[in-house]
mmCIF file of C-alpha atoms and ligand atoms in Angstrom:
data_model
loop_
_atom_site.group_PDB
_atom_site.id
_atom_site.type_symbol
_atom_site.label_atom_id
_atom_site.label_comp_id
_atom_site.label_asym_id
_atom_site.label_seq_id
_atom_site.Cartn_x
_atom_site.Cartn_y
_atom_site.Cartn_z
ATOM 1 C CA MET A 174 0.000 0.000 0.000
ATOM 2 C CA ARG A 175 1.346 3.377 -0.976
ATOM 3 C CA VAL A 176 1.005 6.150 1.607
ATOM 4 C CA ILE A 177 0.563 9.695 0.313
ATOM 5 C CA ASP A 178 0.605 12.660 2.655
ATOM 6 C CA THR A 179 0.614 15.712 0.400
ATOM 7 C CA VAL A 180 -2.220 17.142 -1.665
ATOM 8 C CA LYS A 181 0.121 17.706 -4.616
ATOM 9 C CA GLU A 182 1.219 14.057 -4.788
ATOM 10 C CA MET A 183 -2.355 12.833 -4.295
ATOM 11 C CA GLN A 184 -3.683 15.024 -7.115
ATOM 12 C CA GLU A 185 -0.845 14.119 -9.504
ATOM 13 C CA THR A 186 -1.347 10.422 -8.780
ATOM 14 C CA ALA A 187 -5.110 10.711 -9.259
ATOM 15 C CA ASP A 188 -4.628 12.580 -12.563
ATOM 16 C CA LYS A 189 -2.378 9.800 -13.884
ATOM 17 C CA LEU A 190 -4.719 7.039 -12.709
ATOM 18 C CA ARG A 191 -8.023 8.573 -13.682
ATOM 19 C CA GLY A 192 -7.509 8.252 -17.463
ATOM 20 C CA GLU A 193 -7.127 4.474 -17.379
ATOM 21 C CA LYS A 194 -8.587 3.246 -14.125
ATOM 22 C CA ARG A 195 -11.697 3.693 -12.028
ATOM 23 C CA ILE A 196 -10.827 5.151 -8.649
ATOM 24 C CA GLY A 197 -12.856 4.005 -5.643
ATOM 25 C CA PHE A 198 -12.631 6.055 -2.455
ATOM 26 C CA VAL A 199 -13.448 5.526 1.229
ATOM 27 C CA PRO A 200 -12.906 8.600 3.436
ATOM 28 C CA THR A 201 -12.452 7.823 7.140
ATOM 29 C CA MET A 202 -11.247 9.358 10.381
ATOM 30 C CA GLY A 203 -9.292 6.201 11.197
ATOM 31 C CA PHE A 204 -9.537 3.793 14.137
ATOM 32 C CA LEU A 205 -10.974 1.401 11.608
ATOM 33 C CA HIS A 206 -13.469 -1.338 12.356
ATOM 34 C CA GLU A 207 -15.323 -3.945 10.340
ATOM 35 C CA GLY A 208 -17.802 -1.288 9.156
ATOM 36 C CA HIS A 209 -15.015 0.693 7.448
ATOM 37 C CA LEU A 210 -13.444 -2.467 6.026
ATOM 38 C CA ALA A 211 -16.771 -3.449 4.442
ATOM 39 C CA LEU A 212 -16.760 -0.041 2.685
ATOM 40 C CA VAL A 213 -13.219 -0.666 1.427
ATOM 41 C CA ARG A 214 -14.277 -4.094 0.099
ATOM 42 C CA LYS A 215 -17.215 -2.488 -1.702
ATOM 43 C CA ALA A 216 -14.928 0.127 -3.265
ATOM 44 C CA ARG A 217 -12.550 -2.609 -4.407
ATOM 45 C CA GLU A 218 -15.420 -4.522 -5.955
ATOM 46 C CA LEU A 219 -16.597 -1.480 -7.946
ATOM 47 C CA ALA A 220 -13.285 0.131 -8.907
ATOM 48 C CA ASP A 221 -9.779 -0.718 -10.161
ATOM 49 C CA VAL A 222 -7.828 1.321 -7.617
ATOM 50 C CA THR A 223 -8.921 1.750 -4.005
ATOM 51 C CA VAL A 224 -7.979 4.842 -2.034
ATOM 52 C CA ALA A 225 -8.771 5.212 1.671
ATOM 53 C CA SER A 226 -8.124 8.408 3.583
ATOM 54 C CA ILE A 227 -7.524 8.909 7.285
ATOM 55 C CA PHE A 228 -7.977 12.453 8.558
ATOM 56 C CA VAL A 229 -9.524 13.376 11.894
ATOM 57 C CA ASN A 230 -11.216 16.540 10.689
ATOM 58 C CA PRO A 231 -11.122 19.176 13.455
ATOM 59 C CA ILE A 232 -13.726 21.431 11.840
ATOM 60 C CA GLN A 233 -16.486 18.841 12.228
ATOM 61 C CA PHE A 234 -16.021 18.683 16.010
ATOM 62 C CA GLY A 235 -17.751 21.201 18.268
ATOM 63 C CA PRO A 236 -15.821 22.968 21.056
ATOM 64 C CA THR A 237 -17.139 20.547 23.701
ATOM 65 C CA GLU A 238 -16.764 17.392 21.593
ATOM 66 C CA ASP A 239 -14.174 14.620 21.691
ATOM 67 C CA LEU A 240 -11.551 15.787 19.120
ATOM 68 C CA ALA A 241 -8.531 15.447 21.445
ATOM 69 C CA LYS A 242 -9.786 12.130 22.771
ATOM 70 C CA TYR A 243 -10.858 10.731 19.399
ATOM 71 C CA PRO A 244 -9.300 7.226 19.199
ATOM 72 C CA ARG A 245 -6.310 6.863 16.875
ATOM 73 C CA ASP A 246 -4.068 3.927 15.919
ATOM 74 C CA LEU A 247 -2.326 4.451 12.610
ATOM 75 C CA ASP A 248 -0.216 1.266 12.683
ATOM 76 C CA ARG A 249 -3.251 -0.914 13.251
ATOM 77 C CA ASP A 250 -5.265 0.975 10.614
ATOM 78 C CA MET A 251 -2.467 0.514 8.063
ATOM 79 C CA LYS A 252 -2.295 -3.229 8.727
ATOM 80 C CA LEU A 253 -6.056 -3.558 8.304
ATOM 81 C CA LEU A 254 -6.050 -1.553 5.080
ATOM 82 C CA GLU A 255 -3.173 -3.626 3.737
ATOM 83 C CA GLN A 256 -5.080 -6.830 4.543
ATOM 84 C CA GLU A 257 -7.950 -5.454 2.464
ATOM 85 C CA LYS A 258 -5.519 -4.780 -0.421
ATOM 86 C CA THR A 259 -6.097 -1.043 -0.339
ATOM 87 C CA ASP A 260 -3.865 0.520 -3.009
ATOM 88 C CA ILE A 261 -3.374 3.995 -1.560
ATOM 89 C CA LEU A 262 -3.724 5.481 1.902
ATOM 90 C CA PHE A 263 -4.082 9.261 1.813
ATOM 91 C CA TYR A 264 -3.024 10.561 5.221
ATOM 92 C CA PRO A 265 -2.661 14.341 5.061
ATOM 93 C CA PRO A 266 -1.535 16.408 8.055
ATOM 94 C CA TYR A 267 -3.716 19.308 9.249
ATOM 95 C CA ASP A 268 -1.737 22.006 7.404
ATOM 96 C CA GLU A 269 -2.192 20.244 4.060
ATOM 97 C CA MET A 270 -5.959 20.301 4.510
ATOM 98 C CA TYR A 271 -6.313 23.721 6.091
ATOM 99 C CA PRO A 272 -3.242 25.825 5.308
ATOM 100 C CA LYS A 273 -2.826 29.301 6.771
ATOM 101 C CA GLY A 274 -5.464 31.656 5.358
ATOM 102 C CA TYR A 275 -8.005 28.885 4.749
ATOM 103 C CA THR A 276 -11.523 30.367 4.669
ATOM 104 C CA THR A 277 -13.895 28.407 2.397
ATOM 105 C CA TYR A 278 -16.753 26.250 3.743
ATOM 106 C CA VAL A 279 -19.487 24.166 2.104
ATOM 107 C CA GLN A 280 -22.967 24.427 3.574
ATOM 108 C CA VAL A 281 -25.815 22.145 2.515
ATOM 109 C CA ARG A 282 -28.694 24.242 3.804
ATOM 110 C CA GLY A 283 -31.813 22.776 5.349
ATOM 111 C CA LEU A 284 -30.642 19.189 5.589
ATOM 112 C CA GLU A 285 -28.079 20.194 8.204
ATOM 113 C CA ASP A 286 -30.759 21.570 10.555
ATOM 114 C CA TYR A 287 -32.445 18.270 11.461
ATOM 115 C CA LEU A 288 -31.449 15.276 13.612
ATOM 116 C CA CYS A 289 -27.809 15.571 14.720
ATOM 117 C CA GLY A 290 -27.638 19.106 13.306
ATOM 118 C CA GLN A 291 -29.866 20.352 16.128
ATOM 119 C CA THR A 292 -27.217 19.726 18.774
ATOM 120 C CA ARG A 293 -24.039 19.503 16.645
ATOM 121 C CA LYS A 294 -24.086 23.030 15.221
ATOM 122 C CA GLY A 295 -21.640 23.412 12.335
ATOM 123 C CA HIS A 296 -20.843 19.696 12.256
ATOM 124 C CA PHE A 297 -22.192 19.101 8.760
ATOM 125 C CA VAL A 298 -20.485 22.193 7.334
ATOM 126 C CA GLY A 299 -17.269 20.588 8.575
ATOM 127 C CA VAL A 300 -18.177 17.248 7.015
ATOM 128 C CA ALA A 301 -19.314 18.670 3.649
ATOM 129 C CA THR A 302 -16.237 20.906 3.450
ATOM 130 C CA VAL A 303 -13.707 18.152 4.115
ATOM 131 C CA VAL A 304 -15.472 15.658 1.835
ATOM 132 C CA ALA A 305 -15.593 18.214 -1.012
ATOM 133 C CA LYS A 306 -11.883 18.885 -0.518
ATOM 134 C CA LEU A 307 -11.056 15.160 -0.396
ATOM 135 C CA PHE A 308 -13.020 14.615 -3.631
ATOM 136 C CA ASN A 309 -10.925 17.359 -5.283
ATOM 137 C CA MET A 310 -7.742 15.675 -4.080
ATOM 138 C CA VAL A 311 -8.498 11.984 -4.683
ATOM 139 C CA LYS A 312 -10.680 12.587 -7.799
ATOM 140 C CA PRO A 313 -12.645 9.344 -7.333
ATOM 141 C CA HIS A 314 -15.196 7.888 -9.757
ATOM 142 C CA ILE A 315 -17.063 6.346 -6.839
ATOM 143 C CA ALA A 316 -17.053 6.965 -3.091
ATOM 144 C CA VAL A 317 -18.591 4.595 -0.545
ATOM 145 C CA PHE A 318 -20.360 5.911 2.584
ATOM 146 C CA GLY A 319 -22.061 3.953 5.362
ATOM 147 C CA GLN A 320 -25.795 4.294 5.936
ATOM 148 C CA LYS A 321 -25.082 4.332 9.675
ATOM 149 C CA ASP A 322 -24.480 8.089 9.278
ATOM 150 C CA TYR A 323 -27.706 8.571 7.358
ATOM 151 C CA GLN A 324 -27.812 12.367 7.609
ATOM 152 C CA GLN A 325 -24.167 12.622 6.524
ATOM 153 C CA LEU A 326 -24.885 10.379 3.529
ATOM 154 C CA THR A 327 -27.969 12.427 2.560
ATOM 155 C CA ILE A 328 -26.020 15.688 2.819
ATOM 156 C CA ILE A 329 -23.143 14.368 0.717
ATOM 157 C CA GLU A 330 -25.509 13.037 -1.944
ATOM 158 C CA ARG A 331 -27.167 16.482 -2.058
ATOM 159 C CA MET A 332 -23.819 18.297 -2.237
ATOM 160 C CA VAL A 333 -22.626 16.090 -5.105
ATOM 161 C CA LYS A 334 -25.854 16.728 -7.002
ATOM 162 C CA ASP A 335 -26.021 20.466 -6.316
ATOM 163 C CA LEU A 336 -22.347 21.123 -7.114
ATOM 164 C CA ASN A 337 -22.320 18.789 -10.153
ATOM 165 C CA MET A 338 -19.454 16.790 -8.721
ATOM 166 C CA ASP A 339 -18.269 14.005 -11.001
ATOM 167 C CA VAL A 340 -18.439 11.203 -8.445
ATOM 168 C CA ARG A 341 -21.013 8.489 -7.767
ATOM 169 C CA ILE A 342 -21.946 8.013 -4.111
ATOM 170 C CA ILE A 343 -22.475 4.393 -3.097
ATOM 171 C CA PRO A 344 -24.468 3.908 0.137
ATOM 172 C CA TYR A 345 -23.492 0.842 2.158
ATOM 173 C CA PRO A 346 -25.720 -0.865 4.781
ATOM 174 C CA THR A 347 -24.868 -0.467 8.468
ATOM 175 C CA VAL A 348 -22.561 -3.182 9.761
ATOM 176 C CA ARG A 349 -23.603 -4.413 13.213
ATOM 177 C CA GLU A 350 -21.917 -6.239 16.053
ATOM 178 C CA GLU A 351 -23.481 -9.390 17.440
ATOM 179 C CA GLY A 352 -26.627 -8.225 19.231
ATOM 180 C CA GLY A 353 -27.165 -5.450 16.714
ATOM 181 C CA LEU A 354 -25.069 -2.533 17.992
ATOM 182 C CA ALA A 355 -24.035 -0.487 14.942
ATOM 183 C CA MET A 356 -20.254 -0.468 14.510
ATOM 184 C CA SER A 357 -18.641 2.846 15.382
ATOM 185 C CA SER A 358 -15.176 3.974 16.440
ATOM 186 C CA ARG A 359 -16.873 5.482 19.493
ATOM 187 C CA ASN A 360 -18.084 2.039 20.721
ATOM 188 C CA THR A 361 -14.616 1.663 22.203
ATOM 189 C CA TYR A 362 -15.579 4.221 24.896
ATOM 190 C CA LEU A 363 -18.380 1.945 26.212
ATOM 191 C CA SER A 364 -17.946 -0.148 29.353
ATOM 192 C CA SER A 365 -19.456 -3.637 29.181
ATOM 193 C CA ALA A 366 -22.503 -2.516 31.205
ATOM 194 C CA GLU A 367 -22.967 0.450 28.843
ATOM 195 C CA ARG A 368 -22.582 -1.799 25.809
ATOM 196 C CA GLN A 369 -25.422 -3.923 27.175
ATOM 197 C CA LYS A 370 -27.650 -0.839 27.486
ATOM 198 C CA ALA A 371 -26.702 0.220 23.959
ATOM 199 C CA LEU A 372 -28.404 -2.920 22.617
ATOM 200 C CA LEU A 373 -31.709 -1.173 23.334
ATOM 201 C CA ILE A 374 -31.088 0.995 20.275
ATOM 202 C CA TYR A 375 -31.276 -1.981 17.945
ATOM 203 C CA ALA A 376 -34.181 -3.398 19.949
ATOM 204 C CA SER A 377 -36.059 -0.134 19.265
ATOM 205 C CA ILE A 378 -35.320 -0.446 15.538
ATOM 206 C CA LYS A 379 -36.636 -4.007 15.404
ATOM 207 C CA ARG A 380 -39.713 -3.070 17.446
ATOM 208 C CA LEU A 381 -40.638 -0.139 15.204
ATOM 209 C CA GLN A 382 -40.065 -2.158 12.030
ATOM 210 C CA GLU A 383 -42.295 -4.859 13.457
ATOM 211 C CA LEU A 384 -45.053 -2.386 14.389
ATOM 212 C CA VAL A 385 -44.980 -0.803 10.921
ATOM 213 C CA LYS A 386 -45.060 -4.241 9.294
ATOM 214 C CA THR A 387 -48.207 -5.070 11.233
ATOM 215 C CA GLY A 388 -49.930 -1.881 10.080
ATOM 216 C CA GLU A 389 -49.000 0.895 12.547
ATOM 217 C CA THR A 390 -48.361 4.167 10.704
ATOM 218 C CA ASP A 391 -48.755 6.868 13.380
ATOM 219 C CA SER A 392 -45.327 8.472 13.893
ATOM 220 C CA LEU A 393 -46.172 9.901 17.298
ATOM 221 C CA LEU A 394 -47.176 6.520 18.600
ATOM 222 C CA LEU A 395 -44.112 4.859 17.069
ATOM 223 C CA LYS A 396 -41.773 7.471 18.578
ATOM 224 C CA GLU A 397 -43.424 7.060 21.973
ATOM 225 C CA GLU A 398 -42.836 3.319 21.797
ATOM 226 C CA ALA A 399 -39.165 3.886 20.874
ATOM 227 C CA ARG A 400 -38.729 6.313 23.796
ATOM 228 C CA ARG A 401 -40.414 3.872 26.174
ATOM 229 C CA LEU A 402 -38.084 1.057 25.135
ATOM 230 C CA LEU A 403 -34.926 3.178 25.227
ATOM 231 C CA ALA A 404 -35.815 4.544 28.669
ATOM 232 C CA SER A 405 -36.455 1.057 30.046
ATOM 233 C CA GLU A 406 -32.864 1.017 31.373
ATOM 234 C CA ASN A 407 -31.401 3.756 33.559
ATOM 235 C CA GLY A 408 -28.605 5.720 31.958
ATOM 236 C CA VAL A 409 -29.826 5.783 28.368
ATOM 237 C CA ASN A 410 -30.325 9.503 27.755
ATOM 238 C CA ILE A 411 -32.279 10.211 24.614
ATOM 239 C CA GLU A 412 -31.068 13.147 22.513
ATOM 240 C CA TYR A 413 -33.606 12.639 19.762
ATOM 241 C CA VAL A 414 -35.974 10.076 18.337
ATOM 242 C CA SER A 415 -37.151 10.958 14.850
ATOM 243 C CA ILE A 416 -39.247 9.571 12.025
ATOM 244 C CA SER A 417 -38.548 11.557 8.904
ATOM 245 C CA ASP A 418 -38.771 11.691 5.137
ATOM 246 C CA PRO A 419 -35.774 9.758 3.696
ATOM 247 C CA GLU A 420 -34.830 12.613 1.340
ATOM 248 C CA THR A 421 -35.740 15.890 3.063
ATOM 249 C CA LEU A 422 -35.253 14.592 6.637
ATOM 250 C CA GLU A 423 -38.396 16.508 7.672
ATOM 251 C CA GLU A 424 -40.474 14.848 10.384
ATOM 252 C CA VAL A 425 -43.478 12.947 9.008
ATOM 253 C CA ASP A 426 -46.819 12.433 10.776
ATOM 254 C CA SER A 427 -47.297 8.961 9.435
ATOM 255 C CA VAL A 428 -45.277 6.227 7.772
ATOM 256 C CA LYS A 429 -47.185 6.157 4.496
ATOM 257 C CA ASP A 430 -44.530 4.658 2.282
ATOM 258 C CA ARG A 431 -40.952 4.750 3.540
ATOM 259 C CA ALA A 432 -39.609 6.781 6.446
ATOM 260 C CA VAL A 433 -36.347 6.829 8.382
ATOM 261 C CA TYR A 434 -36.322 6.083 12.074
ATOM 262 C CA ALA A 435 -33.248 7.845 13.475
ATOM 263 C CA VAL A 436 -32.081 7.961 17.052
ATOM 264 C CA ALA A 437 -29.293 9.552 19.088
ATOM 265 C CA VAL A 438 -28.637 8.665 22.715
ATOM 266 C CA ARG A 439 -25.967 9.302 25.288
ATOM 267 C CA ILE A 440 -24.868 6.401 27.433
ATOM 268 C CA GLY A 441 -22.392 7.609 30.024
ATOM 269 C CA LYS A 442 -20.078 9.935 28.106
ATOM 270 C CA THR A 443 -20.656 8.228 24.758
ATOM 271 C CA ARG A 444 -22.984 9.546 22.095
ATOM 272 C CA LEU A 445 -24.397 6.841 19.826
ATOM 273 C CA ILE A 446 -26.521 7.208 16.689
ATOM 274 C CA ASP A 447 -28.377 4.697 14.577
ATOM 275 C CA ASN A 448 -31.154 4.578 12.018
ATOM 276 C CA ALA A 449 -33.198 2.243 9.883
ATOM 277 C CA MET A 450 -35.800 2.394 7.165
ATOM 278 C CA LEU A 451 -39.428 1.824 8.147
ATOM 279 C CA GLY A 452 -42.050 0.692 5.685
ATOM 280 C CA GLY A 453 -41.473 0.161 1.973
ATOM 281 C CA GLY A 454 -41.408 -3.615 2.426
ATOM 282 C CA VAL A 455 -38.505 -3.571 4.943
ATOM 283 C CA THR A 456 -38.369 -6.958 6.660
HETATM 284 O O1 PAF B 795 -17.829 9.508 8.595
HETATM 285 C C1 PAF B 795 -16.679 9.945 8.853
HETATM 286 O O2 PAF B 795 -15.813 9.228 9.326
HETATM 287 C C2 PAF B 795 -16.370 11.405 8.588
HETATM 288 O O3 PAF B 795 -17.455 12.217 8.865
HETATM 289 C C3 PAF B 795 -15.831 11.668 7.167
HETATM 290 C C4 PAF B 795 -16.850 11.333 6.097
HETATM 291 C C5 PAF B 795 -14.575 10.837 6.936
HETATM 292 C C6 PAF B 795 -15.462 13.137 7.018
HETATM 293 O O4 PAF B 795 -14.505 13.537 7.933
#
């Protein structure tokens, strides 16, 4: 695996490759887990050259969030990427991404206001900005994003469409641990008792899918049931429970066709998010 750490080298390499080969890209913030590796495998399946990036993007963290504490292990990440036959790791330092005088930001209006955007002000501007920059550096034909971060995926799809970016976004289903906890680098913060409580998130997904399958469509009632289940253990603090339109992310009154159930909770010091589709023949 070749490691590139400057924008110039990344762009020159991408220019040379792009004529003859399809470039598949997986942007990450490192501390890789099976969820990331599944995205790399998907990129490899769809492209000739696979590029992964590792960059813990400071501008998507709020002032009280876990930037300094964010887990990092480059050696382990490199081994895992090599095992997956990743061709290039792009690992730029901060100054390459945001050199002195940097002042341009990408805002996907509206979509950033819902769900996580309500408490993580500015987070999605940070995400859209770094992803746009990474696309300009890696020049991929396809880029794979996990559905676990549903709002992030929706915002990136919108940005690509609105800014006519020449890249196809491939959504990839959430990879779950045994018991259903969605894989996340932040799971490492959970104690074993907290991990047990976190299983309630998946239980709420299954319960709502079941209710919708048996004919329940009332969003209020469904959200109440999710809250009841999540609160059935002490120490699961609900940040939001939402049932929204899959494209606009606006809350819906009823699950007529398809809707997204999205949830954010805090367990101890750890913030966890998850989501799943309701309706539309989801089993
Ligand atoms: O999902 C992530 O890990 C990050 O938000 C991303 C897309 C790599 C941008 O920093």
